[in-house]
PDB file of C-alpha atoms in Angstrom:
ATOM      1  CA  MET A   9    -174.630-137.007 -35.159  1.00  0.00           C
ATOM      2  CA  ASP A  10    -177.646-134.447 -35.353  1.00  0.00           C
ATOM      3  CA  ASP A  11    -175.196-131.070 -35.495  1.00  0.00           C
ATOM      4  CA  ASP A  12    -174.132-130.227 -38.538  1.00  0.00           C
ATOM      5  CA  ARG A  13    -171.175-128.717 -36.588  1.00  0.00           C
ATOM      6  CA  GLU A  14    -169.761-132.111 -35.612  1.00  0.00           C
ATOM      7  CA  LEU A  15    -169.464-132.607 -39.499  1.00  0.00           C
ATOM      8  CA  ALA A  16    -167.918-129.397 -40.157  1.00  0.00           C
ATOM      9  CA  ASP A  17    -165.603-130.177 -37.230  1.00  0.00           C
ATOM     10  CA  PHE A  18    -164.790-133.183 -39.067  1.00  0.00           C
ATOM     11  CA  ALA A  19    -163.478-131.982 -41.323  1.00  0.00           C
ATOM     12  CA  ARG A  20    -161.159-129.136 -39.676  1.00  0.00           C
ATOM     13  CA  ARG A  21    -159.480-132.733 -38.090  1.00  0.00           C
ATOM     14  CA  TRP A  22    -159.013-134.510 -40.939  1.00  0.00           C
ATOM     15  CA  ALA A  23    -157.453-131.705 -43.247  1.00  0.00           C
ATOM     16  CA  GLU A  24    -155.466-130.839 -40.266  1.00  0.00           C
ATOM     17  CA  ALA A  25    -154.681-134.804 -39.781  1.00  0.00           C
ATOM     18  CA  GLU A  26    -153.877-135.243 -43.932  1.00  0.00           C
ATOM     19  CA  ARG A  27    -151.958-131.311 -43.188  1.00  0.00           C
ATOM     20  CA  ARG A  28    -149.520-132.938 -40.730  1.00  0.00           C
ATOM     21  CA  GLY A  29    -149.463-136.825 -42.026  1.00  0.00           C
ATOM     22  CA  ASP A  30    -150.758-137.635 -38.651  1.00  0.00           C
ATOM     23  CA  THR A  31    -150.788-141.958 -39.133  1.00  0.00           C
ATOM     24  CA  ALA A  32    -152.653-141.737 -35.345  1.00  0.00           C
ATOM     25  CA  ALA A  33    -155.236-139.306 -35.887  1.00  0.00           C
ATOM     26  CA  LEU A  34    -155.965-140.913 -39.960  1.00  0.00           C
ATOM     27  CA  ASP A  35    -156.427-143.941 -38.496  1.00  0.00           C
ATOM     28  CA  GLU A  36    -159.438-142.569 -36.207  1.00  0.00           C
ATOM     29  CA  LEU A  37    -161.177-140.447 -39.029  1.00  0.00           C
ATOM     30  CA  LEU A  38    -160.888-143.312 -41.851  1.00  0.00           C
ATOM     31  CA  THR A  39    -162.952-146.449 -41.578  1.00  0.00           C
ATOM     32  CA  ASP A  40    -161.123-149.524 -41.658  1.00  0.00           C
ATOM     33  CA  ASP A  41    -162.481-150.191 -45.474  1.00  0.00           C
ATOM     34  CA  PHE A  42    -161.308-146.780 -46.566  1.00  0.00           C
ATOM     35  CA  THR A  43    -161.024-146.616 -50.489  1.00  0.00           C
ATOM     36  CA  ALA A  44    -159.179-143.657 -52.330  1.00  0.00           C
ATOM     37  CA  VAL A  45    -159.062-142.839 -55.845  1.00  0.00           C
ATOM     38  CA  GLY A  46    -156.054-140.786 -56.305  1.00  0.00           C
ATOM     39  CA  PRO A  47    -156.440-137.992 -59.486  1.00  0.00           C
ATOM     40  CA  GLN A  48    -155.075-140.293 -61.717  1.00  0.00           C
ATOM     41  CA  GLY A  49    -157.296-142.776 -61.504  1.00  0.00           C
ATOM     42  CA  PHE A  50    -154.935-145.311 -58.801  1.00  0.00           C
ATOM     43  CA  VAL A  51    -156.628-146.937 -56.097  1.00  0.00           C
ATOM     44  CA  LEU A  52    -155.348-146.745 -52.431  1.00  0.00           C
ATOM     45  CA  ASP A  53    -157.081-149.147 -49.522  1.00  0.00           C
ATOM     46  CA  LYS A  54    -156.814-147.413 -45.604  1.00  0.00           C
ATOM     47  CA  LYS A  55    -153.241-148.822 -44.938  1.00  0.00           C
ATOM     48  CA  GLN A  56    -151.784-147.578 -48.421  1.00  0.00           C
ATOM     49  CA  TRP A  57    -152.911-143.990 -47.944  1.00  0.00           C
ATOM     50  CA  MET A  58    -151.810-144.003 -44.657  1.00  0.00           C
ATOM     51  CA  ASP A  59    -148.217-145.569 -45.691  1.00  0.00           C
ATOM     52  CA  ARG A  60    -147.737-142.563 -47.994  1.00  0.00           C
ATOM     53  CA  TYR A  61    -147.004-140.531 -44.480  1.00  0.00           C
ATOM     54  CA  ALA A  62    -145.637-143.014 -42.420  1.00  0.00           C
ATOM     55  CA  SER A  63    -143.050-144.165 -44.992  1.00  0.00           C
ATOM     56  CA  GLY A  64    -142.511-140.461 -45.497  1.00  0.00           C
ATOM     57  CA  ALA A  65    -143.182-140.238 -49.014  1.00  0.00           C
ATOM     58  CA  LEU A  66    -145.657-137.455 -48.949  1.00  0.00           C
ATOM     59  CA  ILE A  67    -145.137-134.663 -47.199  1.00  0.00           C
ATOM     60  CA  HIS A  68    -147.249-131.295 -47.138  1.00  0.00           C
ATOM     61  CA  ASP A  69    -146.183-127.560 -46.958  1.00  0.00           C
ATOM     62  CA  SER A  70    -149.328-126.730 -47.279  1.00  0.00           C
ATOM     63  CA  PHE A  71    -152.493-128.874 -47.428  1.00  0.00           C
ATOM     64  CA  THR A  72    -156.361-126.668 -47.658  1.00  0.00           C
ATOM     65  CA  TRP A  73    -159.897-127.624 -48.020  1.00  0.00           C
ATOM     66  CA  GLU A  74    -161.947-125.145 -48.916  1.00  0.00           C
ATOM     67  CA  ASP A  75    -165.211-124.172 -50.957  1.00  0.00           C
ATOM     68  CA  VAL A  76    -166.728-127.000 -48.710  1.00  0.00           C
ATOM     69  CA  THR A  77    -170.634-128.295 -49.339  1.00  0.00           C
ATOM     70  CA  ILE A  78    -172.007-130.789 -47.256  1.00  0.00           C
ATOM     71  CA  ARG A  79    -175.578-132.383 -47.931  1.00  0.00           C
ATOM     72  CA  ARG A  80    -176.933-135.094 -45.293  1.00  0.00           C
ATOM     73  CA  HIS A  81    -177.985-138.627 -46.016  1.00  0.00           C
ATOM     74  CA  GLY A  82    -179.426-140.136 -42.975  1.00  0.00           C
ATOM     75  CA  GLN A  83    -176.430-141.778 -41.198  1.00  0.00           C
ATOM     76  CA  ALA A  84    -173.970-140.422 -44.053  1.00  0.00           C
ATOM     77  CA  ALA A  85    -172.688-137.087 -45.333  1.00  0.00           C
ATOM     78  CA  VAL A  86    -171.140-136.532 -48.827  1.00  0.00           C
ATOM     79  CA  ALA A  87    -168.988-133.669 -49.184  1.00  0.00           C
ATOM     80  CA  VAL A  88    -167.235-131.694 -52.432  1.00  0.00           C
ATOM     81  CA  GLY A  89    -164.573-129.057 -51.883  1.00  0.00           C
ATOM     82  CA  VAL A  90    -161.381-128.051 -53.089  1.00  0.00           C
ATOM     83  CA  GLN A  91    -158.339-129.118 -51.693  1.00  0.00           C
ATOM     84  CA  GLY A  92    -155.224-127.694 -52.079  1.00  0.00           C
ATOM     85  CA  GLN A  93    -151.851-128.463 -51.715  1.00  0.00           C
ATOM     86  CA  GLN A  94    -148.072-127.440 -51.789  1.00  0.00           C
ATOM     87  CA  SER A  95    -146.614-131.109 -51.581  1.00  0.00           C
ATOM     88  CA  ILE A  96    -143.517-133.363 -52.329  1.00  0.00           C
ATOM     89  CA  TYR A  97    -144.242-136.789 -52.796  1.00  0.00           C
ATOM     90  CA  ASP A  98    -141.413-139.688 -53.551  1.00  0.00           C
ATOM     91  CA  GLY A  99    -138.766-136.489 -54.011  1.00  0.00           C
ATOM     92  CA  ARG A 100    -140.866-134.957 -56.793  1.00  0.00           C
ATOM     93  CA  ASP A 101    -143.270-132.087 -56.809  1.00  0.00           C
ATOM     94  CA  ALA A 102    -146.847-133.154 -55.918  1.00  0.00           C
ATOM     95  CA  ASP A 103    -148.496-129.683 -56.159  1.00  0.00           C
ATOM     96  CA  GLY A 104    -151.672-129.231 -57.217  1.00  0.00           C
ATOM     97  CA  HIS A 105    -155.768-128.461 -56.590  1.00  0.00           C
ATOM     98  CA  PHE A 106    -158.018-131.011 -56.675  1.00  0.00           C
ATOM     99  CA  ARG A 107    -162.116-130.949 -56.982  1.00  0.00           C
ATOM    100  CA  VAL A 108    -162.939-133.778 -53.919  1.00  0.00           C
ATOM    101  CA  THR A 109    -166.113-136.116 -53.361  1.00  0.00           C
ATOM    102  CA  GLN A 110    -165.735-137.379 -50.042  1.00  0.00           C
ATOM    103  CA  MET A 111    -168.512-140.426 -49.171  1.00  0.00           C
ATOM    104  CA  ILE A 112    -168.191-139.626 -44.845  1.00  0.00           C
ATOM    105  CA  VAL A 113    -170.377-142.350 -42.418  1.00  0.00           C
ATOM    106  CA  ALA A 114    -171.811-142.452 -38.647  1.00  0.00           C
ATOM    107  CA  ASP A 115    -169.525-144.883 -36.920  1.00  0.00           C
ATOM    108  CA  GLY A 116    -171.356-144.684 -33.534  1.00  0.00           C
ATOM    109  CA  ALA A 117    -171.425-141.363 -32.448  1.00  0.00           C
ATOM    110  CA  ARG A 118    -168.565-140.093 -34.722  1.00  0.00           C
ATOM    111  CA  TRP A 119    -167.843-139.131 -38.480  1.00  0.00           C
ATOM    112  CA  ARG A 120    -165.710-141.240 -40.658  1.00  0.00           C
ATOM    113  CA  LEU A 121    -164.331-141.138 -43.996  1.00  0.00           C
ATOM    114  CA  ALA A 122    -165.058-144.239 -46.084  1.00  0.00           C
ATOM    115  CA  ALA A 123    -164.037-143.147 -49.432  1.00  0.00           C
ATOM    116  CA  VAL A 124    -162.348-139.779 -50.915  1.00  0.00           C
ATOM    117  CA  HIS A 125    -161.987-139.817 -55.435  1.00  0.00           C
ATOM    118  CA  LEU A 126    -159.587-136.405 -56.323  1.00  0.00           C
ATOM    119  CA  SER A 127    -160.116-134.858 -59.948  1.00  0.00           C
ATOM    120  CA  PRO A 128    -157.455-132.456 -61.000  1.00  0.00           C
ATOM    121  CA  THR A 129    -159.073-129.107 -61.785  1.00  0.00           C
ATOM    122  CA  GLY A 130    -156.694-128.108 -64.263  1.00  0.00           C
ATOM    123  CA  CYS A 131    -157.847-124.563 -62.355  1.00  0.00           C
ATOM    124  CA  ARG A 132    -154.639-122.772 -60.188  1.00  0.00           C
ATOM    125  CA  ASN A 133    -156.969-122.655 -57.234  1.00  0.00           C
ATOM    126  CA  GLY A 134    -158.928-125.124 -57.997  1.00  0.00           C
ATOM    127  CA  LEU A 135    -161.840-122.876 -58.621  1.00  0.00           C
ATOM    128  CA  ASP A 136    -163.405-122.085 -61.804  1.00  0.00           C
ATOM    129  CA  ASP A 137    -163.388-118.499 -61.641  1.00  0.00           C
ATOM    130  CA  ASP A 138    -159.476-117.900 -62.092  1.00  0.00           C
TER     131      ASP A 138
END
């Protein structure tokens, strides 16, 4: 758990699992007590987060995780980045760019996502220089 490349690999695997709606991969990547705060302030637990994919309600045409900075704090890390998505949720457009804060924790020999908070950026690409 000392190699920062492991955190970069975790970020890549998480973004790919989200893009694909891969609930099996997400089950491994999220802690059992995972909590998400969505862009309008709603709160989802792990089951609710994954049920969006399992039910077919959330479909991504594209999903990006960019401009990421990661700060390690012992056996935990905080990642802040920009999530871009072209998505449909429950038949409605769910495209957007969000500033995202992730709390990633060491769980044995692997990293897992314990919490995520999304905030709309109001920018086309999520970056301030737009």
